[in-house]
Amino acid sequence: MPHFAKPPAGSWTEQYPELGTAPVDYTDSIDPAFYEDERAAIFKRTWLNVGRVERIPRTGNYFTKELAAAGTSLIIVRGADKKVRAFHNVCRHRGNKLVWNDYPNEEVSGTCRQFTCKYHAWRYSLEGELTFVQQEGEFFDLDKKDFGLKEVACDVWEGFVFVNLDPQETLTEYLGEMATGLEGYPFHEMTEVYTYKAEIGSNWKLFIDAFAEFYHAPVLHQKQATKDEADKLLGYGFEALHYELYSPHSMISSWGGMAPPKDPSMVKPIERALRSGLFGPWDRPAIDGLDPAELPAGINPAKHRAWGTDSFEIFPNFTLLFWAPGWYLTYHYWPTAVDRHIFEANLYFVPPKNARERMAQELAAVTFKEYALQDANTLEATQTMIATRTVTEFPLCDQELLLRHLHKVVADKVEEYRDAAAR
Amino acid sequence: MPLPAEFADLESFQDWALPTEPERYAKRLASSMDEMQALYDAAMPRLEAALDHCDKHDFTDLPEDVRTLMHLLQSVVMVSFPVECWSQPRVPDSGAAYLDLLVEPGF
């Protein structure tokens, strides 16, 4: 029996006839040729979020970002004019990687006044100009103005830094209406950060699939709740409050779970003691902009009183997830091969004022990892079995709308790219 | 660094007062359920008093012994999952999956 209303079309999925309701072909997650075209069609020409401005608050702060799917490494840096820029991480002299420490493939961050190549000491300003050439007189008609760093389009939305190797539109146009609905959320106040990273043995889309539906939650994670609560959740199953497609982006809105619980005996002792859990600290931080009535219009679009969390899928690989108790997290899925990707998660909280608030955040962070490990491991099992091609088409339910949409958008973009290449 | 005198009863668990998550997680994986249960049973009844004690101090400038107590409390959170949910140190069904905590807030 349904607990929440569905749209007049009869189902969430049938509101979008272009998606169909047929089983979905997952060859897109195992075929190396498809992966190569996906890199060109999507990762080399789409706005990609590479982090937050708080990582580079001052002139000379920088970090590097490895973009295996786009086939490059970037330097993101704040210039003397305070502007955030992105450059290909390559020296114009002989192509050495410009910014790295001991291991060329590891991402680094720091502060500097200029970038100096380890190889022959060519130097570049924070704005990318070539400023010094070792033994410049040995070169032939070298004009330093012609050998600045190769710049990449870079723009900032609500403190999130995006880059694009070949923009087809502005960042604002790309993010569109869905992002407008999130503007004004107090992202800048949430500077207490936990950063996680793992390499996952699955296609990048499979992890998005795992986090873009909660149909699995009462099953895969059932042992994380008390027995009575787990039985109840399994009996209910999962239904979202709302779904919305803003193609290529999408969102899912969900009810609130246990933050705080109606009945304290339904949560574990540590959660009772610290007033926190998977949904975060139960007590909302005392800053402006977090009261349900003050939240940006795009959050909790159904305006449901039982609202607990919204997950926004910003195409292709960036998830922005808001929790009702007043914190948010991000996921990034960086493809490295057809069957591998780097997963990054960041948890953002308002800085705690005391030990009690800090320990509540600690429990939320520890709980996040317990869940994520179960999700991550399941993916490797999925990847190995879809790769057998024993089964190629999979039925997706109405609560898996965002998955159906993701695979359709990716397929359409790859097809469009292939058609253009064939002309 | 020893714990605050008021928490001398937890002194035998001081090796759990580890400053980083990778250290706490590694100790969890290397410990028996009996060891984690002992920490949990000793610390949980003292949790409220410990938080009260920590909150007597300016959170931006905690004395060393209070910071040690905070790290011990972090380990109580870390072992709560094995004790309350899993009955084993590892997350069930997590196989070879790992998730490294690269940046964590200090205090």
Coordinates of C-alpha atoms in Angstrom, one line a residue:
Chain A
M1 CA 0.0 0.0 0.0
P2 CA 1.5 3.4 -0.9
H3 CA 2.3 5.8 1.9
F4 CA 3.0 8.9 -0.2
A5 CA 1.2 10.3 -3.2
K6 CA 2.4 9.7 -6.8
P7 CA 1.9 12.1 -9.7
P8 CA -1.4 12.0 -11.8
A9 CA 0.4 10.1 -14.6
G10 CA 0.3 7.1 -12.3
S11 CA 4.0 6.8 -11.6
W12 CA 7.0 9.0 -11.3
T13 CA 8.6 7.3 -14.3
E14 CA 5.5 7.6 -16.6
Q15 CA 5.6 11.4 -16.2
Y16 CA 8.6 11.2 -18.5
P17 CA 7.5 9.0 -21.5
E18 CA 10.8 9.5 -23.2
L19 CA 12.4 7.2 -20.6
G20 CA 10.0 4.3 -21.2
T21 CA 9.5 1.6 -18.6
A22 CA 11.3 -1.3 -20.3
P23 CA 14.3 -3.1 -18.7
V24 CA 17.5 -1.2 -19.1
D25 CA 20.6 -2.4 -20.9
Y26 CA 23.8 -2.1 -18.7
T27 CA 26.3 -2.7 -21.5
D28 CA 27.2 1.0 -21.0
S29 CA 28.9 0.0 -17.8
I30 CA 31.1 -2.8 -19.2
D31 CA 31.9 -2.0 -22.8
P32 CA 35.4 -0.4 -23.2
A33 CA 34.5 1.2 -26.5
F34 CA 31.5 2.9 -24.9
Y35 CA 33.7 4.1 -22.0
E36 CA 36.1 5.7 -24.5
D37 CA 33.3 7.6 -26.2
E38 CA 31.8 8.5 -22.8
R39 CA 35.1 10.2 -22.0
A40 CA 35.0 12.3 -25.2
A41 CA 31.3 12.9 -25.2
I42 CA 30.9 13.8 -21.6
F43 CA 34.0 14.3 -19.5
K44 CA 36.0 16.4 -22.0
R45 CA 33.1 18.8 -22.6
T46 CA 31.0 19.1 -19.5
W47 CA 31.2 21.3 -16.4
L48 CA 32.8 19.2 -13.6
N49 CA 32.9 20.2 -10.0
V50 CA 36.4 19.9 -8.5
G51 CA 35.8 21.2 -5.0
R52 CA 35.0 24.3 -2.9
V53 CA 36.5 27.7 -2.7
E54 CA 37.3 27.2 1.0
R55 CA 40.2 25.0 -0.1
I56 CA 41.8 28.1 -1.7
P57 CA 40.7 31.1 0.3
R58 CA 43.9 33.2 -0.2
T59 CA 46.1 34.4 -3.1
G60 CA 48.5 31.6 -4.0
N61 CA 46.4 28.8 -2.6
Y62 CA 46.2 25.9 -5.1
F63 CA 45.3 22.3 -5.5
T64 CA 45.7 19.8 -8.3
K65 CA 43.0 17.6 -9.8
E66 CA 43.6 14.4 -11.7
L67 CA 41.0 14.0 -14.4
A68 CA 41.7 10.6 -15.8
A69 CA 38.5 10.5 -17.8
A70 CA 39.3 13.7 -19.5
G71 CA 43.0 12.7 -19.9
T72 CA 44.6 15.5 -18.0
S73 CA 45.7 17.0 -14.7
L74 CA 44.6 20.5 -13.7
I75 CA 46.0 23.2 -11.3
I76 CA 43.2 25.2 -9.6
V77 CA 44.7 28.4 -8.1
R78 CA 43.6 31.7 -6.6
G79 CA 45.4 34.6 -8.3
A80 CA 46.6 37.9 -6.9
D81 CA 43.4 39.4 -8.3
K82 CA 41.5 36.9 -6.1
K83 CA 40.1 35.2 -9.2
V84 CA 40.0 31.3 -9.3
R85 CA 41.6 29.9 -12.4
A86 CA 42.3 26.4 -13.8
F87 CA 45.3 25.4 -15.9
H88 CA 46.5 22.2 -17.5
N89 CA 49.2 21.0 -15.2
V90 CA 51.9 21.0 -17.9
C91 CA 55.1 23.0 -18.3
R92 CA 55.3 24.7 -21.8
H93 CA 59.0 23.8 -22.1
R94 CA 59.1 20.0 -22.5
G95 CA 55.8 19.0 -21.1
N96 CA 56.8 18.0 -17.5
K97 CA 54.0 17.9 -15.0
L98 CA 54.3 21.3 -13.4
V99 CA 52.9 20.8 -9.9
W100 CA 53.5 17.6 -8.0
N101 CA 55.4 16.2 -5.0
D102 CA 57.1 12.9 -4.8
Y103 CA 54.6 10.9 -6.8
P104 CA 53.5 12.4 -10.1
N105 CA 50.0 10.8 -10.1
E106 CA 49.0 12.0 -6.6
E107 CA 47.0 15.1 -6.1
V108 CA 48.6 17.9 -4.0
S109 CA 47.7 21.2 -2.5
G110 CA 49.6 24.1 -1.0
T111 CA 50.4 27.8 -1.3
C112 CA 53.0 29.5 -3.5
R113 CA 53.9 32.8 -5.1
Q114 CA 54.6 31.2 -8.5
F115 CA 54.9 27.8 -10.0
T116 CA 58.4 26.6 -10.8
C117 CA 59.0 23.5 -12.9
K118 CA 61.2 20.9 -11.3
Y119 CA 62.9 20.1 -14.5
H120 CA 64.5 23.3 -15.8
A121 CA 63.0 25.9 -13.5
W122 CA 60.7 27.7 -15.9
R123 CA 58.4 29.8 -13.8
Y124 CA 54.8 30.9 -14.1
S125 CA 52.7 33.5 -12.3
L126 CA 49.6 32.5 -10.4
E127 CA 47.7 33.9 -13.4
G128 CA 49.5 31.5 -15.8
E129 CA 52.0 33.8 -17.5
L130 CA 55.5 32.5 -18.2
T131 CA 57.7 34.8 -16.1
F132 CA 61.1 33.2 -16.1
V133 CA 63.1 31.0 -18.5
Q134 CA 66.4 29.6 -17.3
Q135 CA 69.2 30.8 -19.6
E136 CA 66.6 32.5 -21.8
G137 CA 69.4 33.7 -24.2
E138 CA 70.0 30.1 -25.3
F139 CA 66.6 29.9 -26.9
F140 CA 65.6 31.0 -30.4
D141 CA 63.3 34.0 -30.7
L142 CA 61.4 32.9 -27.6
D143 CA 58.6 35.3 -26.7
K144 CA 57.5 34.5 -23.2
K145 CA 54.0 35.9 -23.9
D146 CA 53.4 32.9 -26.2
F147 CA 54.2 30.3 -23.6
G148 CA 51.8 30.8 -20.7
L149 CA 50.0 27.9 -19.1
K150 CA 47.1 26.5 -21.0
E151 CA 44.0 27.8 -19.3
V152 CA 40.8 25.8 -18.8
A153 CA 37.3 27.3 -18.4
C154 CA 36.7 27.7 -14.7
D155 CA 33.7 29.2 -12.9
V156 CA 32.2 29.3 -9.4
W157 CA 28.6 28.6 -8.3
E158 CA 27.7 29.1 -4.7
G159 CA 31.3 28.4 -3.7
F160 CA 31.6 25.3 -5.8
V161 CA 34.5 25.4 -8.3
F162 CA 33.7 24.0 -11.8
V163 CA 36.0 23.4 -14.7
N164 CA 35.3 22.5 -18.3
L165 CA 37.8 21.5 -21.0
D166 CA 35.5 22.5 -23.9
P167 CA 32.4 24.4 -22.8
Q168 CA 29.3 24.2 -24.9
E169 CA 27.5 26.7 -22.6
T170 CA 28.1 28.8 -19.5
L171 CA 28.1 27.2 -16.1
T172 CA 24.9 29.1 -15.2
E173 CA 23.2 27.9 -18.4
Y174 CA 24.5 24.3 -17.7
L175 CA 23.3 24.1 -14.1
G176 CA 20.0 25.6 -15.0
E177 CA 16.8 25.8 -12.9
M178 CA 17.7 23.0 -10.5
A179 CA 20.8 24.9 -9.2
T180 CA 18.9 28.2 -9.0
G181 CA 16.5 26.5 -6.6
L182 CA 19.5 25.8 -4.2
E183 CA 21.0 29.2 -4.2
G184 CA 21.2 30.9 -0.8
Y185 CA 21.8 27.7 1.2
P186 CA 24.4 28.6 3.8
F187 CA 27.2 26.5 2.2
H188 CA 29.8 29.1 3.3
E189 CA 29.0 28.5 7.0
M190 CA 29.7 24.7 6.7
T191 CA 33.5 24.7 6.8
E192 CA 34.0 21.7 9.1
V193 CA 35.0 19.0 6.6
Y194 CA 35.6 15.3 6.5
T195 CA 37.1 14.0 3.2
Y196 CA 37.0 10.3 2.2
K197 CA 38.4 8.6 -0.8
A198 CA 38.5 5.1 -2.2
E199 CA 39.1 3.3 -5.5
I200 CA 36.1 1.3 -6.5
G201 CA 36.1 -1.7 -8.8
S202 CA 33.1 -0.7 -10.7
N203 CA 31.9 1.6 -13.5
W204 CA 31.3 5.1 -12.2
K205 CA 27.6 5.0 -13.0
L206 CA 27.0 2.0 -10.8
F207 CA 27.9 4.0 -7.7
I208 CA 25.6 6.8 -8.7
D209 CA 23.0 4.2 -9.2
A210 CA 23.6 3.0 -5.6
F211 CA 23.2 6.5 -4.1
A212 CA 20.4 7.8 -6.4
E213 CA 17.9 5.3 -5.0
F214 CA 17.0 4.4 -1.4
Y215 CA 15.0 1.3 -2.4
H216 CA 18.1 -0.7 -1.3
A217 CA 18.4 0.9 2.1
P218 CA 16.0 -1.2 4.2
V219 CA 17.6 -4.3 2.8
L220 CA 21.3 -3.9 2.4
H221 CA 21.7 -1.7 5.6
Q222 CA 19.1 -3.5 7.7
K223 CA 21.5 -4.5 10.5
Q224 CA 22.4 -0.9 11.2
A225 CA 19.0 -0.2 12.8
T226 CA 17.7 -1.8 15.9
K227 CA 15.8 -5.1 15.2
D228 CA 12.3 -3.7 15.6
E229 CA 13.1 -0.6 13.5
A230 CA 14.7 -2.7 10.8
D231 CA 11.7 -5.0 10.6
K232 CA 9.4 -2.0 10.4
L233 CA 11.5 -0.4 7.6
L234 CA 11.6 -3.6 5.6
G235 CA 7.8 -3.9 5.9
Y236 CA 7.4 -0.4 4.6
G237 CA 10.0 -0.6 1.9
F238 CA 11.0 2.8 0.4
E239 CA 9.0 5.5 -1.3
A240 CA 10.3 8.9 -2.1
L241 CA 8.4 12.1 -1.4
H242 CA 9.3 13.6 -4.7
Y243 CA 11.4 13.1 -7.9
E244 CA 12.2 15.8 -10.4
L245 CA 14.2 15.6 -13.6
Y246 CA 16.0 18.7 -14.8
S247 CA 17.7 16.8 -17.6
P248 CA 20.7 16.2 -17.6
H249 CA 20.4 16.7 -13.8
S250 CA 17.9 15.1 -11.4
M251 CA 16.8 15.0 -7.8
I252 CA 15.2 12.7 -5.2
S253 CA 13.5 14.0 -2.0
S254 CA 13.0 11.6 0.9
W255 CA 11.3 11.5 4.3
G256 CA 13.2 12.0 7.5
G257 CA 13.9 8.7 9.1
M258 CA 15.1 9.0 12.7
A259 CA 16.4 12.5 13.3
P260 CA 15.3 12.7 16.0
P261 CA 13.4 9.5 16.5
K262 CA 9.8 9.5 17.8
D263 CA 10.7 6.6 20.1
P264 CA 14.3 6.7 21.5
S265 CA 14.2 2.9 22.0
M266 CA 14.2 2.6 18.2
V267 CA 17.8 3.9 17.9
K268 CA 21.1 2.5 19.1
P269 CA 22.5 3.5 22.6
I270 CA 25.3 5.6 21.1
E271 CA 22.8 7.5 19.0
R272 CA 20.7 8.3 22.1
A273 CA 23.8 9.3 24.0
L274 CA 25.2 11.6 21.3
R275 CA 21.9 12.7 19.7
S276 CA 23.1 11.9 16.3
G277 CA 23.2 9.2 13.6
L278 CA 23.1 8.6 9.9
F279 CA 20.9 11.7 9.3
G280 CA 23.4 13.8 11.3
P281 CA 23.2 15.6 14.6
W282 CA 19.6 15.9 15.7
D283 CA 20.0 19.4 16.9
R284 CA 20.2 21.9 14.1
P285 CA 23.1 24.4 14.3
A286 CA 22.1 27.9 15.3
I287 CA 22.8 29.7 12.0
D288 CA 20.5 31.5 9.7
G289 CA 19.0 29.8 6.6
L290 CA 18.5 26.3 8.0
D291 CA 15.0 26.5 9.4
P292 CA 12.6 24.5 7.1
A293 CA 10.7 27.6 6.3
E294 CA 13.9 29.4 5.2
L295 CA 15.4 26.8 3.0
P296 CA 15.8 27.6 -0.7
A297 CA 12.8 26.7 -2.8
G298 CA 14.5 23.8 -4.5
I299 CA 15.0 21.9 -1.3
N300 CA 12.1 19.7 0.0
P301 CA 10.1 20.5 -3.2
A302 CA 7.1 18.6 -1.9
K303 CA 7.2 20.8 1.2
H304 CA 6.4 17.7 3.2
R305 CA 6.6 17.9 7.0
A306 CA 8.3 14.5 7.2
W307 CA 11.1 15.7 4.9
G308 CA 14.6 14.4 5.8
T309 CA 17.0 14.5 2.9
D310 CA 17.3 15.6 -0.7
S311 CA 19.9 14.3 -3.2
F312 CA 20.7 16.3 -6.3
E313 CA 22.5 14.6 -9.1
I314 CA 24.5 17.2 -11.0
F315 CA 25.4 15.5 -14.3
P316 CA 27.7 13.8 -14.8
N317 CA 29.4 12.9 -11.6
F318 CA 28.6 15.3 -8.7
T319 CA 26.0 14.6 -6.0
L320 CA 24.9 17.3 -3.6
L321 CA 23.0 15.9 -0.6
F322 CA 21.2 18.0 2.0
W323 CA 20.1 16.7 5.4
A324 CA 17.2 18.2 7.3
P325 CA 19.2 18.6 10.5
G326 CA 21.4 21.2 8.8
W327 CA 24.5 19.8 7.1
Y328 CA 25.3 18.5 3.6
L329 CA 27.6 16.2 1.8
T330 CA 29.0 15.8 -1.7
Y331 CA 30.0 12.7 -3.7
H332 CA 32.2 12.6 -6.7
Y333 CA 32.7 9.6 -9.0
W334 CA 35.9 10.0 -11.2
P335 CA 36.2 7.3 -13.8
T336 CA 39.6 5.8 -14.3
A337 CA 38.6 2.8 -16.5
V338 CA 35.4 1.2 -17.7
D339 CA 35.3 -0.9 -14.6
R340 CA 37.1 1.4 -12.0
H341 CA 36.6 4.8 -10.5
I342 CA 37.8 7.0 -7.7
F343 CA 35.0 7.8 -5.2
E344 CA 35.3 10.9 -3.1
A345 CA 32.9 12.0 -0.3
N346 CA 33.0 15.2 1.7
L347 CA 30.9 15.8 4.8
Y348 CA 30.3 19.5 5.6
F349 CA 29.2 20.8 9.0
V350 CA 28.9 24.1 10.7
P351 CA 32.0 24.2 13.0
P352 CA 31.1 22.8 16.4
K353 CA 31.1 25.2 19.3
N354 CA 31.7 22.5 22.0
A355 CA 32.7 18.9 22.6
R356 CA 29.1 17.7 22.5
E357 CA 28.5 19.1 19.0
R358 CA 31.8 17.7 17.8
M359 CA 31.0 14.2 19.0
A360 CA 27.6 14.3 17.4
Q361 CA 29.3 15.1 14.1
E362 CA 31.9 12.4 14.8
L363 CA 29.1 9.8 15.1
A364 CA 27.5 11.0 11.8
A365 CA 30.9 10.7 10.0
V366 CA 31.6 7.2 11.5
T367 CA 28.1 6.1 10.6
F368 CA 28.5 7.4 7.0
K369 CA 31.6 5.2 6.5
E370 CA 29.9 2.1 7.8
Y371 CA 27.1 2.5 5.2
A372 CA 29.4 3.5 2.4
L373 CA 31.6 0.5 2.8
Q374 CA 28.6 -1.8 2.4
D375 CA 27.5 0.2 -0.7
A376 CA 31.0 0.2 -2.2
N377 CA 31.5 -3.6 -1.8
T378 CA 28.2 -4.4 -3.4
L379 CA 29.2 -2.5 -6.5
E380 CA 32.2 -4.8 -7.2
A381 CA 29.9 -7.8 -7.0
T382 CA 27.6 -6.1 -9.5
Q383 CA 30.4 -5.1 -11.9
T384 CA 31.8 -8.7 -12.1
M385 CA 28.4 -10.2 -12.8
I386 CA 27.1 -7.7 -15.4
A387 CA 30.5 -8.2 -17.1
T388 CA 29.6 -11.8 -17.7
R389 CA 26.8 -10.6 -20.0
T390 CA 24.8 -13.6 -18.8
V391 CA 22.0 -11.0 -18.2
T392 CA 22.1 -7.8 -20.1
E393 CA 18.8 -6.1 -19.4
F394 CA 17.5 -5.2 -15.9
P395 CA 14.0 -4.1 -14.9
L396 CA 14.1 -0.8 -12.9
C397 CA 11.2 0.1 -10.6
D398 CA 9.5 3.5 -10.1
Q399 CA 11.8 4.2 -7.2
E400 CA 14.8 3.8 -9.5
L401 CA 13.7 6.6 -11.8
L402 CA 17.0 8.5 -11.5
L403 CA 19.0 5.5 -12.6
R404 CA 16.9 5.1 -15.7
H405 CA 17.4 8.7 -16.4
L406 CA 21.2 8.7 -15.9
H407 CA 21.7 5.8 -18.2
K408 CA 19.4 7.4 -20.8
V409 CA 21.2 10.7 -20.7
V410 CA 24.6 9.1 -21.0
A411 CA 23.4 6.9 -23.9
D412 CA 22.0 9.9 -25.7
K413 CA 25.1 12.0 -25.3
V414 CA 27.3 9.1 -26.5
E415 CA 25.0 8.5 -29.4
E416 CA 25.0 12.2 -30.3
Y417 CA 28.8 12.2 -30.2
R418 CA 29.1 9.1 -32.3
D419 CA 26.7 10.5 -34.9
A420 CA 28.7 13.7 -35.1
A421 CA 32.0 11.8 -35.4
A422 CA 30.5 9.7 -38.3
R423 CA 29.5 12.8 -40.3
Chain B
M1 CA 49.2 12.3 28.0
P2 CA 47.1 11.0 30.9
L3 CA 43.3 11.5 31.1
P4 CA 41.9 14.2 33.5
A5 CA 42.0 13.0 37.1
E6 CA 38.2 12.7 37.2
F7 CA 38.4 10.0 34.6
A8 CA 41.2 7.9 36.2
D9 CA 38.9 4.9 36.1
L10 CA 39.3 4.8 32.3
E11 CA 43.1 5.0 32.5
S12 CA 43.5 1.3 31.4
F13 CA 41.9 2.2 28.1
Q14 CA 44.3 5.0 27.3
D15 CA 45.8 3.2 24.4
W16 CA 42.5 3.9 22.6
A17 CA 43.0 7.7 22.9
L18 CA 44.3 7.9 19.3
P19 CA 44.3 11.3 17.5
T20 CA 43.4 10.2 13.9
E21 CA 40.6 8.1 12.4
P22 CA 43.0 5.8 10.5
E23 CA 44.6 4.9 13.8
R24 CA 41.3 4.3 15.5
Y25 CA 40.0 2.3 12.6
A26 CA 43.1 0.2 12.5
K27 CA 42.9 -0.5 16.2
R28 CA 39.3 -1.5 15.8
L29 CA 40.2 -4.0 13.1
A30 CA 43.1 -5.4 15.2
S31 CA 41.0 -5.8 18.4
S32 CA 38.9 -8.6 19.7
M33 CA 35.2 -8.2 20.5
D34 CA 36.1 -8.7 24.2
E35 CA 38.5 -5.8 24.1
M36 CA 36.0 -3.5 22.4
Q37 CA 33.2 -4.6 24.6
A38 CA 35.3 -3.8 27.7
L39 CA 36.0 -0.3 26.4
Y40 CA 32.4 0.2 25.6
D41 CA 31.1 -1.1 28.9
A42 CA 33.5 1.1 30.9
A43 CA 33.1 4.3 28.8
M44 CA 29.4 4.4 27.9
P45 CA 28.2 5.0 31.5
R46 CA 30.8 7.8 31.7
L47 CA 30.0 9.4 28.4
E48 CA 27.6 12.1 29.8
A49 CA 30.1 13.1 32.5
A50 CA 32.9 13.1 30.0
L51 CA 31.0 15.5 27.6
D52 CA 30.2 17.7 30.6
H53 CA 33.8 17.8 31.6
C54 CA 35.0 18.6 28.1
D55 CA 32.5 21.4 27.7
K56 CA 33.8 23.2 30.8
H57 CA 36.7 24.2 28.5
D58 CA 37.0 26.5 25.6
F59 CA 36.6 24.1 22.6
T60 CA 39.1 26.1 20.5
D61 CA 41.8 25.7 23.2
L62 CA 41.4 22.4 24.9
P63 CA 44.0 21.3 27.6
E64 CA 46.0 18.3 26.6
D65 CA 44.3 15.9 29.1
V66 CA 40.9 16.9 27.8
R67 CA 42.0 16.4 24.2
T68 CA 43.1 12.9 25.3
L69 CA 39.6 12.3 26.7
M70 CA 38.0 13.5 23.5
H71 CA 40.2 11.0 21.5
L72 CA 39.1 8.2 23.8
L73 CA 35.4 9.2 23.2
Q74 CA 36.1 9.1 19.4
S75 CA 37.2 5.5 19.9
V76 CA 34.0 4.7 21.8
V77 CA 32.1 5.9 18.7
M78 CA 34.4 3.8 16.6
V79 CA 33.7 0.6 18.5
S80 CA 30.0 1.3 18.9
F81 CA 29.3 -0.3 15.5
P82 CA 31.1 -3.6 16.2
V83 CA 29.5 -3.7 19.7
E84 CA 26.0 -2.5 18.9
C85 CA 25.5 -3.9 15.4
W86 CA 28.0 -6.2 13.9
S87 CA 29.4 -8.5 16.7
Q88 CA 32.6 -8.4 14.7
P89 CA 35.3 -5.7 14.1
R90 CA 34.7 -5.4 10.3
V91 CA 31.6 -4.1 8.6
P92 CA 29.7 -7.2 7.3
D93 CA 29.5 -7.5 3.5
S94 CA 32.3 -4.9 3.0
G95 CA 34.8 -7.4 1.6
A96 CA 37.9 -5.7 0.2
A97 CA 36.2 -2.3 0.1
Y98 CA 37.9 0.5 2.0
L99 CA 37.3 4.2 2.5
D100 CA 40.2 6.4 3.6
L101 CA 39.6 9.4 5.7
L102 CA 42.0 11.9 4.2
V103 CA 41.0 15.1 6.0
E104 CA 39.4 15.2 9.4
P105 CA 38.7 18.2 11.6
G106 CA 41.0 18.7 14.6
F107 CA 40.2 20.3 18.0

